[in-house]
Tab-separated table of C-alpha atoms in Angstrom:
chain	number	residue	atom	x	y	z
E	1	UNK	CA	0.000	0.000	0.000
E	2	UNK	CA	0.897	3.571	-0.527
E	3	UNK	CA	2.693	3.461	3.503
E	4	UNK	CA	4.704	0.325	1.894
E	5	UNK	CA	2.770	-2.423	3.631
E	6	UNK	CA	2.480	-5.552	2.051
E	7	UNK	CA	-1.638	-7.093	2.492
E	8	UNK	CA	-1.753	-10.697	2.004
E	9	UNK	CA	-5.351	-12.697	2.154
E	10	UNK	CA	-4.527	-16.719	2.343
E	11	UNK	CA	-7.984	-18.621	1.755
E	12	UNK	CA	-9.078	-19.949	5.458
E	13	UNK	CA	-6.184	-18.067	7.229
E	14	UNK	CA	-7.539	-14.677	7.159
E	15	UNK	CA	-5.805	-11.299	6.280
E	16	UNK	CA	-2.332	-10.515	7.056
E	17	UNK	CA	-0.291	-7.362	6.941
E	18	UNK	CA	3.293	-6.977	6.774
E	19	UNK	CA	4.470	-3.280	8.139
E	20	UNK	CA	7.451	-2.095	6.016
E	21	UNK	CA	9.200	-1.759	9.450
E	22	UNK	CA	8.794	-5.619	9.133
E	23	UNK	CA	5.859	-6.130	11.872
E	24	UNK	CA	3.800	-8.925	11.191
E	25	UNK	CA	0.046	-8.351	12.024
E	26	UNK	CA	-2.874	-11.139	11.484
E	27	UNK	CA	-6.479	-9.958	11.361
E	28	UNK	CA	-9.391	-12.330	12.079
E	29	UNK	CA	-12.026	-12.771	13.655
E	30	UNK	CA	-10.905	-11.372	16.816
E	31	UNK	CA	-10.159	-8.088	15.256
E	32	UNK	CA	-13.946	-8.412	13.828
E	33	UNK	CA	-12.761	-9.117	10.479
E	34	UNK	CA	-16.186	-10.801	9.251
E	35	UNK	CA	-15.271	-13.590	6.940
E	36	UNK	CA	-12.086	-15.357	6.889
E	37	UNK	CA	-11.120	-16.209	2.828
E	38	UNK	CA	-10.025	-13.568	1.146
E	39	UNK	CA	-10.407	-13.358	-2.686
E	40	UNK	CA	-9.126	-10.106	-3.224
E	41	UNK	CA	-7.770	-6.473	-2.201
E	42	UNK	CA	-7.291	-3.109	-3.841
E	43	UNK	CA	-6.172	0.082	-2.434
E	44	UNK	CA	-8.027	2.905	-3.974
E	45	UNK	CA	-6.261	6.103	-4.972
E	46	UNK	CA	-7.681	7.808	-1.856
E	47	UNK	CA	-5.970	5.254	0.155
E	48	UNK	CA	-8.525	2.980	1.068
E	49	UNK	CA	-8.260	-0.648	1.545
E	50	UNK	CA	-11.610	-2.990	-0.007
E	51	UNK	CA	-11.646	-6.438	0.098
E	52	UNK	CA	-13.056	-8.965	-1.365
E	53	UNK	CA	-13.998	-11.982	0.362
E	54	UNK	CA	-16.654	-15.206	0.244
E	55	UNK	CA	-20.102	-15.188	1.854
E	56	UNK	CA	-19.603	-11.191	2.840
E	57	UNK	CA	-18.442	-10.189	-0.629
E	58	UNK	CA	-17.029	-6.641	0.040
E	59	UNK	CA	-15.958	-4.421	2.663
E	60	UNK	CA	-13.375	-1.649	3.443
E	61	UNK	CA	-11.023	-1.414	6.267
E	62	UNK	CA	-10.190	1.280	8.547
E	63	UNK	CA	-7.913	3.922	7.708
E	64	UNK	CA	-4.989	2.736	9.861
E	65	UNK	CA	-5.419	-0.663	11.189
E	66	UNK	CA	-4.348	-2.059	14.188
E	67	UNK	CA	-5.925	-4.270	17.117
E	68	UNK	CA	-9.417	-3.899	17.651
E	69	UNK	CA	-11.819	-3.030	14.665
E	70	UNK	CA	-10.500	-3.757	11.582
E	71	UNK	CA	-13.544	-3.128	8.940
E	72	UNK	CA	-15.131	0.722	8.401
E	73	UNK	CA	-17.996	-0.958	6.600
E	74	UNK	CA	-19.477	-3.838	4.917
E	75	UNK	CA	-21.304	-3.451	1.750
E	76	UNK	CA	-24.412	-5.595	1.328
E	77	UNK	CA	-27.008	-5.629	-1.335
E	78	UNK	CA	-28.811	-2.302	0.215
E	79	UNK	CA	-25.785	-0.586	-0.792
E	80	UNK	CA	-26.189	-2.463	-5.067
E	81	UNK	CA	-23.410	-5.007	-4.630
E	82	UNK	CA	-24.871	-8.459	-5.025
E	83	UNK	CA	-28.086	-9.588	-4.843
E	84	UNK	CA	-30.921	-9.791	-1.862
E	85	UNK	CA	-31.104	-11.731	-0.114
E	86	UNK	CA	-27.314	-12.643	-0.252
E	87	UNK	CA	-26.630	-16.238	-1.826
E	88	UNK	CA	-24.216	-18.478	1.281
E	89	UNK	CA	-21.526	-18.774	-1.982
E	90	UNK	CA	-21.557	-14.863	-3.066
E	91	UNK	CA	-17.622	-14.203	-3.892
E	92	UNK	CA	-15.472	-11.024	-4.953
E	93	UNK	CA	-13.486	-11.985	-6.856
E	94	UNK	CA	-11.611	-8.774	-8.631
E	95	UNK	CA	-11.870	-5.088	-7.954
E	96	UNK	CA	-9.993	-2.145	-10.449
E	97	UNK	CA	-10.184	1.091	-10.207
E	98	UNK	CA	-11.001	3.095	-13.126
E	99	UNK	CA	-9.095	6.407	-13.979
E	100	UNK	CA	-12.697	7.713	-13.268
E	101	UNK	CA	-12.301	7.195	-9.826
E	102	UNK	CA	-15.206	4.549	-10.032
E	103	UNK	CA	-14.492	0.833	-8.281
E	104	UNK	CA	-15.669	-2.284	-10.594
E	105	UNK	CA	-16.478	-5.323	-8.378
E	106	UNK	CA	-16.001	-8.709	-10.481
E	107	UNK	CA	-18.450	-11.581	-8.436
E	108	UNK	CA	-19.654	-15.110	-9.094
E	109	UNK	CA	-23.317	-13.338	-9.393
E	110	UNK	CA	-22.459	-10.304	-11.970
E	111	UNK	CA	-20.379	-7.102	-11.759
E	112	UNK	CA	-21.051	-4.377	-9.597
E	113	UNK	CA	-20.410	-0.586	-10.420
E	114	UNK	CA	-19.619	2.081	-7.746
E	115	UNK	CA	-22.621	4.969	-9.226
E	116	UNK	CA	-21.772	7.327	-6.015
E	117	UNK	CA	-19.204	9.774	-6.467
E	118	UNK	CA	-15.591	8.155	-6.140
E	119	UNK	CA	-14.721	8.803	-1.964
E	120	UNK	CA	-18.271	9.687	-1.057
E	121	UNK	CA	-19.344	7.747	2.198
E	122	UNK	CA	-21.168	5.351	2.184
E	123	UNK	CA	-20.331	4.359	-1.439
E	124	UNK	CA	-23.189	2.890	-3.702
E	125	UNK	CA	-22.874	0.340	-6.111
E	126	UNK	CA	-25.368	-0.884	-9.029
E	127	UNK	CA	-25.087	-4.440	-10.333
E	128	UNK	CA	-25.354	-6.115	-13.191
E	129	UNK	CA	-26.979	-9.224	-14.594
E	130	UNK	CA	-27.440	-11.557	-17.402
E	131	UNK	CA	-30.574	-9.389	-17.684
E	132	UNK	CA	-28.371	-6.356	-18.290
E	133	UNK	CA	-26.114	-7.737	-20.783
E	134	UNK	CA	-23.462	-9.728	-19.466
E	135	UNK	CA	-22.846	-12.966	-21.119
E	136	UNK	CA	-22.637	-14.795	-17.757
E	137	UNK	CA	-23.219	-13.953	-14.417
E	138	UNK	CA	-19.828	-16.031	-12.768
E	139	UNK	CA	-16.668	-13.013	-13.348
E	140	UNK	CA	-12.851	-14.180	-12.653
E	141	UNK	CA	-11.201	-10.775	-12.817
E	142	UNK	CA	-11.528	-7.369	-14.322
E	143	UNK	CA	-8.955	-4.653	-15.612
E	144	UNK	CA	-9.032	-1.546	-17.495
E	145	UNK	CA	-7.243	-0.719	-21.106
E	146	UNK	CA	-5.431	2.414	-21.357
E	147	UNK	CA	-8.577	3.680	-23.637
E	148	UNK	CA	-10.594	3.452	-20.393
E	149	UNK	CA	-12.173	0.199	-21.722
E	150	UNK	CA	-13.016	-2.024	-18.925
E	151	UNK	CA	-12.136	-6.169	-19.800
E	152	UNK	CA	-14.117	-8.282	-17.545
E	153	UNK	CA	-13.332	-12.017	-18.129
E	154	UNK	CA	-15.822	-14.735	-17.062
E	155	UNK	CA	-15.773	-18.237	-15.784
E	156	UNK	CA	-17.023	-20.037	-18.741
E	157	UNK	CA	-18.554	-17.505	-21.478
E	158	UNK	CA	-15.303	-15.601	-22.759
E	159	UNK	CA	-14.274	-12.007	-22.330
E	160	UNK	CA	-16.510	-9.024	-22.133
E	161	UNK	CA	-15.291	-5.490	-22.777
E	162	UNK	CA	-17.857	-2.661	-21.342
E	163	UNK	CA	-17.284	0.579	-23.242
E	164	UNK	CA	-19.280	4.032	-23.086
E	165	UNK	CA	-21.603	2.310	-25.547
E	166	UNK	CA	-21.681	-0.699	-23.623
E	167	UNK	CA	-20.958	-4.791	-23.443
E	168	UNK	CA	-19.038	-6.311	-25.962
E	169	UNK	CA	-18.656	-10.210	-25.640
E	170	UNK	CA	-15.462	-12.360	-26.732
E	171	UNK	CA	-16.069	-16.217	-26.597
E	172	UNK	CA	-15.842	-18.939	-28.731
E	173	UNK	CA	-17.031	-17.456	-32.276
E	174	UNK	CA	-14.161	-14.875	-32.309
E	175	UNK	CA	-11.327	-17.826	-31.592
E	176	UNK	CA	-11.211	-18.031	-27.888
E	177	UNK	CA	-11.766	-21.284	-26.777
C-alpha cells in the first residue's frame, strides 16, 4: 500500500499485513474481520483498503489498522453489490479502479459498479446481470485498457469489454476457446 505495507489474504487463514518496518500483524475474527477467505484487495487512490472476500463479498477497512476493529464498513445488497437476499456462496473476486475514480467489483453473481461519487461515504454500487447484458453472471477478474475500456473475463462464457456504448462479448465465435 501507498505506507509500503504488504496485504496478504490466504484462503481460510484470514488477512495478514506486513508493516514495512517488518511487523507482522494477522487480522481475524478477533479483530472483527467478518469472513475469513479472502479473494481479493485493492487500495483505492484515496488510500482505502476494499476487500473482497466469500459469503460477505465486500468491505473496506479502517484507515490505519491495528488491534481492535478492523472493517469501516461492509457493503451488502442495500448498498447495489450483489443480490438480496445474499446467496451463502456470493464471492469477490476482482476489484480495479477506473481512472474515473469509479471501483468495478467482479463476483460469481455479476459485476457491480460504484454509481456514487468516487470517496463519497457510504459508497453505492449498481449491479449487473445476465438481464443487463453480461454474457454470464460467474466473473474471474476485471482490468481496465489504457482507452478506459473495462475487460471483464468470465468463468465459462469468454471475455466481455464494457465501453461508453456498452458490453461487448469475446467467446468462442471470435477464436477463444
Amino acid at each position: 500500500d501507498r505506507r509500503g505495507d504488504l496485504w496478504v489474504g490466504i484462503g481460510t487463514a484470514g488477512l495478514w499485513r506486513m508493516g514495512a518496518n517488518g511487523e507482522v500483524v494477522h487480522y481475524t475474527s478477533r479483530e472483527r474481520l467478518p469472513t475469513n477467505w479472502i479473494n481479493s484487495l485493492l487500495e483505492d487512490r484515496e488510500g482505502h483498503l476494499w476487500v473482497g472476500a466469500r459469503e460477505v463479498g465486500l468491505f473496506r477497512l479502517v484507515g490505519e489498522p491495528g488491534f481492535g476493529r478492523v472493517v469501516a464498513r461492509i457493503y451488502t445488497p442495500k448498498d447495489g453489490v450483489g443480490a438480496a437476499p445474499v446467496p451463502r456462496d456470493q464471492r469477490v473476486r476482482a476489484m480495479v479502479q477506473a481512472r474515473d475514480g469509479r471501483l468495478w467489483i467482479a463476483t460469481n453473481i455479476g459485476l457491480a459498479e460504484q454509481v456514487s461519487t468516487p470517496g463519497a461515504e457510504p459508497a453505492r454500487f449498481q449491479t449487473y446481470t445476465t438481464a443487463n447484458g453480461l454474457s454470464e453472471l460467474d466473473l474471474l477478474a476485471a482490468t481496465e485498457d489504457r482507452d478506459g475500456n473495462l475487460w471483464v473475463g468470465t468463468a465459462s462464457a469468454g471475455v466481455m469489454r464494457i465501453a461508453r456504448n456498452g458490453f461487448t462479448t469475446y467467446d468462442a465465435a471470435d477464436g477463444l476457446l
